[in-house]
Coordinates of C-alpha atoms and ligand atoms in Angstrom, one line a residue:
X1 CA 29.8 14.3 7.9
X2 CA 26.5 15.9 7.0
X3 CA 25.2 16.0 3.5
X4 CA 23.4 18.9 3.9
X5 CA 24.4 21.2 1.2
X6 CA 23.2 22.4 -2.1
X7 CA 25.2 22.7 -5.6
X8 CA 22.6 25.4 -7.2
X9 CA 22.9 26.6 -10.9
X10 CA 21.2 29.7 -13.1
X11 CA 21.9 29.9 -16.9
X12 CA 18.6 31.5 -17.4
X13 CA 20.1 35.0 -19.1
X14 CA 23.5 35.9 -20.0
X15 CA 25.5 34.9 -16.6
X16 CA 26.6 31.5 -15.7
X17 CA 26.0 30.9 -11.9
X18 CA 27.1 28.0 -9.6
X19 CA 26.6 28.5 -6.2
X20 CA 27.3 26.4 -3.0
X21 CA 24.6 26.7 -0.3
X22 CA 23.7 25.7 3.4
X23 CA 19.9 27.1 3.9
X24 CA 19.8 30.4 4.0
X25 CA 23.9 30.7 4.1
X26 CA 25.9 30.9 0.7
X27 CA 28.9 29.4 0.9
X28 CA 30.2 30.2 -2.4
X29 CA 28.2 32.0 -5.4
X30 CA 30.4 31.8 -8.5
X31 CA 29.2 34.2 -11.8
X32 CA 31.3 34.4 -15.2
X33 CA 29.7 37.3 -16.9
X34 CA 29.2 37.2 -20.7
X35 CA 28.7 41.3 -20.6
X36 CA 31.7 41.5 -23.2
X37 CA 30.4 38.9 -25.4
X38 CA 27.1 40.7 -25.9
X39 CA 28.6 44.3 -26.0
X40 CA 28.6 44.2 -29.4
X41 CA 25.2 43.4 -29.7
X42 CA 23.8 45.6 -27.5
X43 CA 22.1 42.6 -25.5
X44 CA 21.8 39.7 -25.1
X45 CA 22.2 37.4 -28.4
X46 CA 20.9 33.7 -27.4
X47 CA 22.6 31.7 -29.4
X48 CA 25.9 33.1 -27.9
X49 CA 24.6 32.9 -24.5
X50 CA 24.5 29.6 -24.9
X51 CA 28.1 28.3 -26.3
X52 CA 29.3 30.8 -23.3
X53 CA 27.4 28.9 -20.9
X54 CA 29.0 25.5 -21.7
X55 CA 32.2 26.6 -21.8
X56 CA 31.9 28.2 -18.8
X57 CA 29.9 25.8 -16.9
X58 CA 31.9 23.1 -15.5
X59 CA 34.9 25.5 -14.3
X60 CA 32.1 27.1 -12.6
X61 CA 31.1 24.3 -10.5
X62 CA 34.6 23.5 -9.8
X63 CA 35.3 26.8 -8.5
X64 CA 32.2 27.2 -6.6
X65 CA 32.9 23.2 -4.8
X66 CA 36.4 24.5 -4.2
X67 CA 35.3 28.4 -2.7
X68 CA 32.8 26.5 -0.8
X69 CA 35.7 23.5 0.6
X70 CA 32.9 21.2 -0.5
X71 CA 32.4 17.9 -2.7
X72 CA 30.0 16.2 -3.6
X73 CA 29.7 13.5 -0.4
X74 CA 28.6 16.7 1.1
X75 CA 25.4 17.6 -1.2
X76 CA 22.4 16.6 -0.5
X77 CA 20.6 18.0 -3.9
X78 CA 21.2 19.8 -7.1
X79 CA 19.3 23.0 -8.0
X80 CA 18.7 24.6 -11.0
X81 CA 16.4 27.2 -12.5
X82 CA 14.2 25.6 -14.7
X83 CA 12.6 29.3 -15.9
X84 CA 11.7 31.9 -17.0
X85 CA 14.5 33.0 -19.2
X86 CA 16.1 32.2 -22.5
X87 CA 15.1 28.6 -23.7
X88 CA 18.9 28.1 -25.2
X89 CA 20.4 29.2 -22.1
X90 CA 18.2 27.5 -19.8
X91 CA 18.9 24.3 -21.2
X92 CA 22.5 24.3 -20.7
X93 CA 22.2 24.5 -16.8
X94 CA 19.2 22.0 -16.7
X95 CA 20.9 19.2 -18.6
X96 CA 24.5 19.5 -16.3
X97 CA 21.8 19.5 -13.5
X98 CA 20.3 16.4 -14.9
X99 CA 23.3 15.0 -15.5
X100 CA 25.2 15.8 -11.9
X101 CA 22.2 14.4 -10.1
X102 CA 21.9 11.1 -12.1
X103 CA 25.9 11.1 -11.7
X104 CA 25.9 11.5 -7.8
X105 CA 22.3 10.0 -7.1
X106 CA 21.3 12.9 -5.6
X107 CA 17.5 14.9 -6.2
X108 CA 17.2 17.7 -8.7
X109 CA 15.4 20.8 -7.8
X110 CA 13.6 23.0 -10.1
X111 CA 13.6 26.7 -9.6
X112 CA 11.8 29.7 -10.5
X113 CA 14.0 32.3 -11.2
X114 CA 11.9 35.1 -10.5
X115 CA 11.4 32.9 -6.9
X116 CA 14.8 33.7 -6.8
X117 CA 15.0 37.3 -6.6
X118 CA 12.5 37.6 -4.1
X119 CA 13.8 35.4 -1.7
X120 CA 17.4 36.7 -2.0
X121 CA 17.3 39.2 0.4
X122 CA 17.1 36.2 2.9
X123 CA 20.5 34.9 1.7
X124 CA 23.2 35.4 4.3
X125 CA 27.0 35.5 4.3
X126 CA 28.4 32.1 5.7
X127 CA 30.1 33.1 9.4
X128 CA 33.7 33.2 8.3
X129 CA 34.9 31.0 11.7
X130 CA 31.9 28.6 11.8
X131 CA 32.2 25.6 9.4
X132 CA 29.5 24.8 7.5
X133 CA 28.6 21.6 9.4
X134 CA 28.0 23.7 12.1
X135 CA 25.6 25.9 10.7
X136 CA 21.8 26.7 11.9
X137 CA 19.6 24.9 9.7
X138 CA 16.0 27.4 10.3
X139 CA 15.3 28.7 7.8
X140 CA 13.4 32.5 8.2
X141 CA 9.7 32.6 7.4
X142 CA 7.6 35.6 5.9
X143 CA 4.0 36.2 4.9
X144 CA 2.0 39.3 3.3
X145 CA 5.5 41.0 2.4
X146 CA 5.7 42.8 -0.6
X147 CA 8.5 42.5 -3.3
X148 CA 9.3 44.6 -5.6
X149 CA 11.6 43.1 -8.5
X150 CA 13.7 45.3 -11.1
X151 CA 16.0 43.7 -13.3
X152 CA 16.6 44.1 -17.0
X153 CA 13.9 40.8 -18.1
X154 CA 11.2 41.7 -15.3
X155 CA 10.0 44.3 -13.3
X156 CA 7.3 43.6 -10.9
X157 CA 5.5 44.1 -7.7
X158 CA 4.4 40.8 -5.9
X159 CA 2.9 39.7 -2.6
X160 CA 4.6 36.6 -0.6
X161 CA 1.6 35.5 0.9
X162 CA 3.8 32.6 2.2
X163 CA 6.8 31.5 1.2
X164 CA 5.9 29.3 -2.4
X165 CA 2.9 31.3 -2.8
X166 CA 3.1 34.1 -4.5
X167 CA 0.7 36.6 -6.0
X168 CA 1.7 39.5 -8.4
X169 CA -0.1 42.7 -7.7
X170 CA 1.7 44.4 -10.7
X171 CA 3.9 43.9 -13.5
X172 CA 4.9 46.5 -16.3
X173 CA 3.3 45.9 -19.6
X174 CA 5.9 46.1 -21.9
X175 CA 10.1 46.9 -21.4
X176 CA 11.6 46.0 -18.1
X177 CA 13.1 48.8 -16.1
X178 CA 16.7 48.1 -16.7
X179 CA 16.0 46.9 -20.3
X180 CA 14.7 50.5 -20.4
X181 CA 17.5 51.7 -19.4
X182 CA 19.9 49.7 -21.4
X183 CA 18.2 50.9 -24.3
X184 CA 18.4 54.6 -23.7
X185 CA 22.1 54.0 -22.9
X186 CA 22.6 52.7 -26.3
X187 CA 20.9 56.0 -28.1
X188 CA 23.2 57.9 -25.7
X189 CA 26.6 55.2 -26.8
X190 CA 27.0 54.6 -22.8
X191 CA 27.7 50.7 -23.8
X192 CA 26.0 47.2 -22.5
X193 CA 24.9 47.3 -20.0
X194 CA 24.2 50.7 -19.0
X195 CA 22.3 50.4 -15.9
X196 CA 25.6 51.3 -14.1
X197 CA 26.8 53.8 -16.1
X198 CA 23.4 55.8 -15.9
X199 CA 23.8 55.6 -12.0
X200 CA 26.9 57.2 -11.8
X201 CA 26.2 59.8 -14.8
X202 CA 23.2 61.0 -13.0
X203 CA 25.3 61.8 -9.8
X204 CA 26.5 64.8 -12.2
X205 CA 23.7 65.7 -13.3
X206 CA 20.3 67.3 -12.9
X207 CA 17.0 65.5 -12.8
X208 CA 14.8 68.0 -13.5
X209 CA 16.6 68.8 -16.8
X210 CA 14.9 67.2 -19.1
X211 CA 10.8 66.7 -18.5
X212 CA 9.9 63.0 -19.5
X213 CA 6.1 61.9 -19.1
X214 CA 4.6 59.7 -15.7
X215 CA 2.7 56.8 -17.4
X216 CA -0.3 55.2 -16.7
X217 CA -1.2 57.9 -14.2
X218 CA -5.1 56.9 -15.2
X219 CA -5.4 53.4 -14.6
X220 CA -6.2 51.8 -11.3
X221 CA -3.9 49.2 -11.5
X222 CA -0.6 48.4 -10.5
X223 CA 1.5 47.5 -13.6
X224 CA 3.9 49.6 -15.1
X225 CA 5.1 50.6 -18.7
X226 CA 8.6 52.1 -19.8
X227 CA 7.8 52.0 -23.4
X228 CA 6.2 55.1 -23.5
X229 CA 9.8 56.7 -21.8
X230 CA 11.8 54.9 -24.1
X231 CA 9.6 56.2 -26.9
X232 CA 9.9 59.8 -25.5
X233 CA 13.7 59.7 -24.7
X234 CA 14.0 58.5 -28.9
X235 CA 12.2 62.0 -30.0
X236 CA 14.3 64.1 -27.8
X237 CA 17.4 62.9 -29.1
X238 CA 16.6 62.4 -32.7
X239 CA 17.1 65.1 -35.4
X240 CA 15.7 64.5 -38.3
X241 CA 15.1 60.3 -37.8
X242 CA 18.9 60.6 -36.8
X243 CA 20.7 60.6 -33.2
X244 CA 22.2 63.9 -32.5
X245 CA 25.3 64.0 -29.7
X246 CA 24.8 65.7 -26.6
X247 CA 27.4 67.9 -25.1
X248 CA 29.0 66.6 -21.7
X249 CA 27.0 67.8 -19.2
X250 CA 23.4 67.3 -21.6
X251 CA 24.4 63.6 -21.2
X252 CA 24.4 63.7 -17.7
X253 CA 21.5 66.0 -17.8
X254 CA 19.1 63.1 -19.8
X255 CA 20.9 60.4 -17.5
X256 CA 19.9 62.1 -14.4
X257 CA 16.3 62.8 -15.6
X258 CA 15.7 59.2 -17.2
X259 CA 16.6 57.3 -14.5
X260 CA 14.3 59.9 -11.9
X261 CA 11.6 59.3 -14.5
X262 CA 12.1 55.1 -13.9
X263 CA 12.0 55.1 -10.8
X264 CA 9.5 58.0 -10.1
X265 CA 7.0 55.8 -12.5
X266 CA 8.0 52.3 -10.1
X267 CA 7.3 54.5 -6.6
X268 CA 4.6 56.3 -8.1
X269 CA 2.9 52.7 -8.1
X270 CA 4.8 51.5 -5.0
X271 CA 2.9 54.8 -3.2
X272 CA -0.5 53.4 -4.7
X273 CA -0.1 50.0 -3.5
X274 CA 0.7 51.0 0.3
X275 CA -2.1 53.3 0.0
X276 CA -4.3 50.5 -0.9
X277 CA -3.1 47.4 1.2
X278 CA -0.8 46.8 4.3
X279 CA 1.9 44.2 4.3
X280 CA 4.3 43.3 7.1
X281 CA 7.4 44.0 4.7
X282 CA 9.0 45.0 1.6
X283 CA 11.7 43.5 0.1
X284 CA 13.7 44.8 -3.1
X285 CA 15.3 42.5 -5.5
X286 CA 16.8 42.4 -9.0
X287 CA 19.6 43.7 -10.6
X288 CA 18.6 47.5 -10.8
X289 CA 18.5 47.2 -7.1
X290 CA 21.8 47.6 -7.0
X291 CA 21.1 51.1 -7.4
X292 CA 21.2 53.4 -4.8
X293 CA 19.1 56.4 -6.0
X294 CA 16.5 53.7 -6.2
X295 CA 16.7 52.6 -2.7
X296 CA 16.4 56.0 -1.8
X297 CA 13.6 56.8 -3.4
X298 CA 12.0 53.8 -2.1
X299 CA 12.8 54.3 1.4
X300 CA 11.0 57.9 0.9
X301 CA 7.8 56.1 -0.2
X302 CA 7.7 53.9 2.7
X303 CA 8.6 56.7 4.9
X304 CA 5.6 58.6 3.6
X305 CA 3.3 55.5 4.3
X306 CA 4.2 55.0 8.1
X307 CA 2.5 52.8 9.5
X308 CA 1.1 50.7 6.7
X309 CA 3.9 48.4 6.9
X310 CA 4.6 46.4 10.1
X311 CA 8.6 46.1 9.6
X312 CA 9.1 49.6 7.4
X313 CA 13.0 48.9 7.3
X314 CA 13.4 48.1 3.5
X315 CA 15.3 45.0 3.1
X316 CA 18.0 44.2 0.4
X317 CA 20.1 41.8 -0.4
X318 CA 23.1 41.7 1.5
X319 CA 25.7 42.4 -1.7
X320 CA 25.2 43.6 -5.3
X321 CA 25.8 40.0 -6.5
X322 CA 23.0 38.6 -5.2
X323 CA 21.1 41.3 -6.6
X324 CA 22.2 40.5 -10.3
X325 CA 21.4 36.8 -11.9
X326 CA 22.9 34.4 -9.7
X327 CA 22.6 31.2 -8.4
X328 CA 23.0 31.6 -4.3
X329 CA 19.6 32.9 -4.5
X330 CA 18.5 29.5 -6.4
X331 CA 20.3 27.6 -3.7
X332 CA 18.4 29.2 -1.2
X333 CA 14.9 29.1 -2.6
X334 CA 15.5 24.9 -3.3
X335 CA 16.4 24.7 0.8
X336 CA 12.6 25.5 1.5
X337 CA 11.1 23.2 -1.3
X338 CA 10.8 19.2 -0.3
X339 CA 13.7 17.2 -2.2
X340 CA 12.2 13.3 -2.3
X341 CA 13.1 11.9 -5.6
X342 CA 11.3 13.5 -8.7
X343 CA 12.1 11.8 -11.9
X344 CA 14.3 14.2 -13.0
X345 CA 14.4 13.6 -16.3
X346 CA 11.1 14.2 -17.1
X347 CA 12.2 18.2 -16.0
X348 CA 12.1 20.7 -19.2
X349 CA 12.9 24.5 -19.7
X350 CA 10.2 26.8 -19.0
X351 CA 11.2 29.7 -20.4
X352 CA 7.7 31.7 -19.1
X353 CA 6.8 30.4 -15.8
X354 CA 4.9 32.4 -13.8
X355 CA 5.4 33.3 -10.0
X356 CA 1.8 32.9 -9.4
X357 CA 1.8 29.5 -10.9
X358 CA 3.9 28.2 -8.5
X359 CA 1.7 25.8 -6.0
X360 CA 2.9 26.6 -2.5
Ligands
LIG1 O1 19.0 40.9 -12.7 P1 20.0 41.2 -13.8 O2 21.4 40.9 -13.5 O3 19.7 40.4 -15.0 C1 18.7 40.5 -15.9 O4 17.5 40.6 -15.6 O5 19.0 40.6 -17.1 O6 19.8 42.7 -14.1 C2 20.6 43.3 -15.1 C3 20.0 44.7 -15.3 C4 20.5 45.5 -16.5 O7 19.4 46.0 -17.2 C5 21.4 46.5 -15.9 O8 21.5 47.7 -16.7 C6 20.7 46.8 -14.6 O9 20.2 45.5 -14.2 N1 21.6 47.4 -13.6 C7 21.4 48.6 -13.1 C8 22.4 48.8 -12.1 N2 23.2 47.6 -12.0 C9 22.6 46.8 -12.9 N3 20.5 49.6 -13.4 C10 20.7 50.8 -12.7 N4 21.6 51.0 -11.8 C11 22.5 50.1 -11.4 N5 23.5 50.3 -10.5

């Protein structure tokens, strides 16, 4: 039997992720959500984050081996993402890693998480009536493609020059576009997290309600800023320093105009970048690509820029679980790194790493 398979983990946030990979194929992509453990914080609270992930981890991995009809004779290494994220939370995945591969003698991997999300759109579904022995092992190659990562810690634009090296063209300066988001929700009591719940509010409502501001319309640059939004969302809701309650259809109103206002800012930019360079592709990861206004909205943007990108068919991951925090897309990034024997121990948390760190 081959031992060609990857046990892949992400604690870096509030989900804990084991995942089962072949290459590019996912055999099994296991996530235990903490949401309603940090509902009543309104976020993500570390500390609890991290007594969630250790309970949670090692049913995880069993889950995921079982899903996957895998054990460990079958792996050939042990991923894990070593950063960015929350330090207490990253730790908790690193040292099972560290402790699985010294276990089974088997190489750990270190991961960027934000690696992850770009290469997740290359994830695939494993064939349902190939086994996993039987898989292809190429694995699909890209240069010059553009991503374009939302989630609620990040929200960035960044060139793939190949895959390993990356370059980011643009990164917002301040909130990330979902923590935006989330944070508006709360003024407006939508719960945590209210990504979702803004999507399907704004179906009933009317973007153009409410006018919110188009920042950093003067700079030259790329990045991106939802502060400012956040800032201006606050004053139109607040009477008097307090929060006043919005009738029914106001709600959906200010949802339906926020999350225009979002993602007009992120296309606004997107527009300025294909103006300024081609690229072959563009990819779309993250957890507020789950969003379908979004994609829209994107696909209009590229639309308008025919011809500036070879393959103009915006690409996605193929389900709304790899777009969230997960560890498939960990598994898939650690099948295109080498895995001789690092000393694994000598691996630490990086809790702000870089994409254009990485060394290619
Ligand atoms: O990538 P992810 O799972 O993890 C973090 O980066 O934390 O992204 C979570 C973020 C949250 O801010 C959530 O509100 C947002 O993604 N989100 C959405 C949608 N689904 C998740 N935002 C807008 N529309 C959605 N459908």
């Amino acid at each position: 039997m081959k031992n060609n398979l990857i046990l892949a983990i992400d604690t870096s946030c509030d989900d804990t992720s084991v995942a089962v990979t072949s290459g590019k194929y996912v055999l099994s992509n296991i996530i235990a959500s903490q949401t309603e453990l940090h509902k009543q914080y309104g976020g993500v609270f570390p500390t609890v984050a991290k007594q969630a992930h250790k309970e949670q981890i090692l049913p995880a991995i069993l889950i995921a081996l079982k899903r996957a009809g895998a054990n460990w004779q079958d792996m050939a290494a042990v991923a894990v993402t070593q950063g960015p994220g929350l330090a207490p939370a990253l730790e908790v995945g690193i040292a099972t890693a560290k402790r699985l591969s010294s276990k089974h003698q088997i190489p750990l991997i270190p991961v960027n998480h934000l690696e992850g999300h770009v290469l997740s759109v290359l994830a695939q579904p494993k064939p349902q009536n190939v086994p996993w022995q039987k898989l292809d092992t190429l694995l699909p190659q890209t240069k010059n493609s553009l991503s374009i990562l939302v989630s609620g810690g990040n929200t960035l634009f960044v060139k793939t020059v190949k895959i390993g090296k990356y370059k980011v063209l643009g990164q917002t300066l301040d909130d990330a576009a979902g923590e935006c988001l989330d944070k508006i929700g709360r003024m407006l009591n939508l719960g945590y997290p209210a990504g979702p719940v803004i999507e399907q509010f704004a179906k009933l409502g009317d973007p153009k309600a409410v006018p919110f501001p188009l920042p950093l319309t003067m700079t030259k640059t790329y990045d991106l800023s939802f502060s400012g939004l956040k800032t201006a969302a606050r004053n139109l809701l607040e009477e008097n320093g307090v929060l006043k309650p919005l009738e029914k259809q106001a709600v959906y109103d200010f949802c339906a105009s926020i999350q225009f206002a979002v993602f007009r800012h992120i296309t606004y930019k997107l527009n300025k970048l294909l103006v300024d360079h081609e690229f072959s592709q563009i990819w779309l990861g993250g957890g507020v690509a789950a969003n379908a206004t979004l994609r829209r909205m994107i696909r209009e943007t590229i639309r308008t820029n025919a011809g500036r990108v070879q393959n103009p068919k915006l690409a996605v991951p193929y389900s709304k679980k790899l777009c969230m925090d997960n560890a498939a897309m960990i598994g898939v990034v650690a099948s295109y790194k080498p895995t001789q024997k690092t000393d694994s121990e000598k691996i630490e948390r990086r809790p702000r790493w870089g994409l254009g760190e990485l060394k290619g």
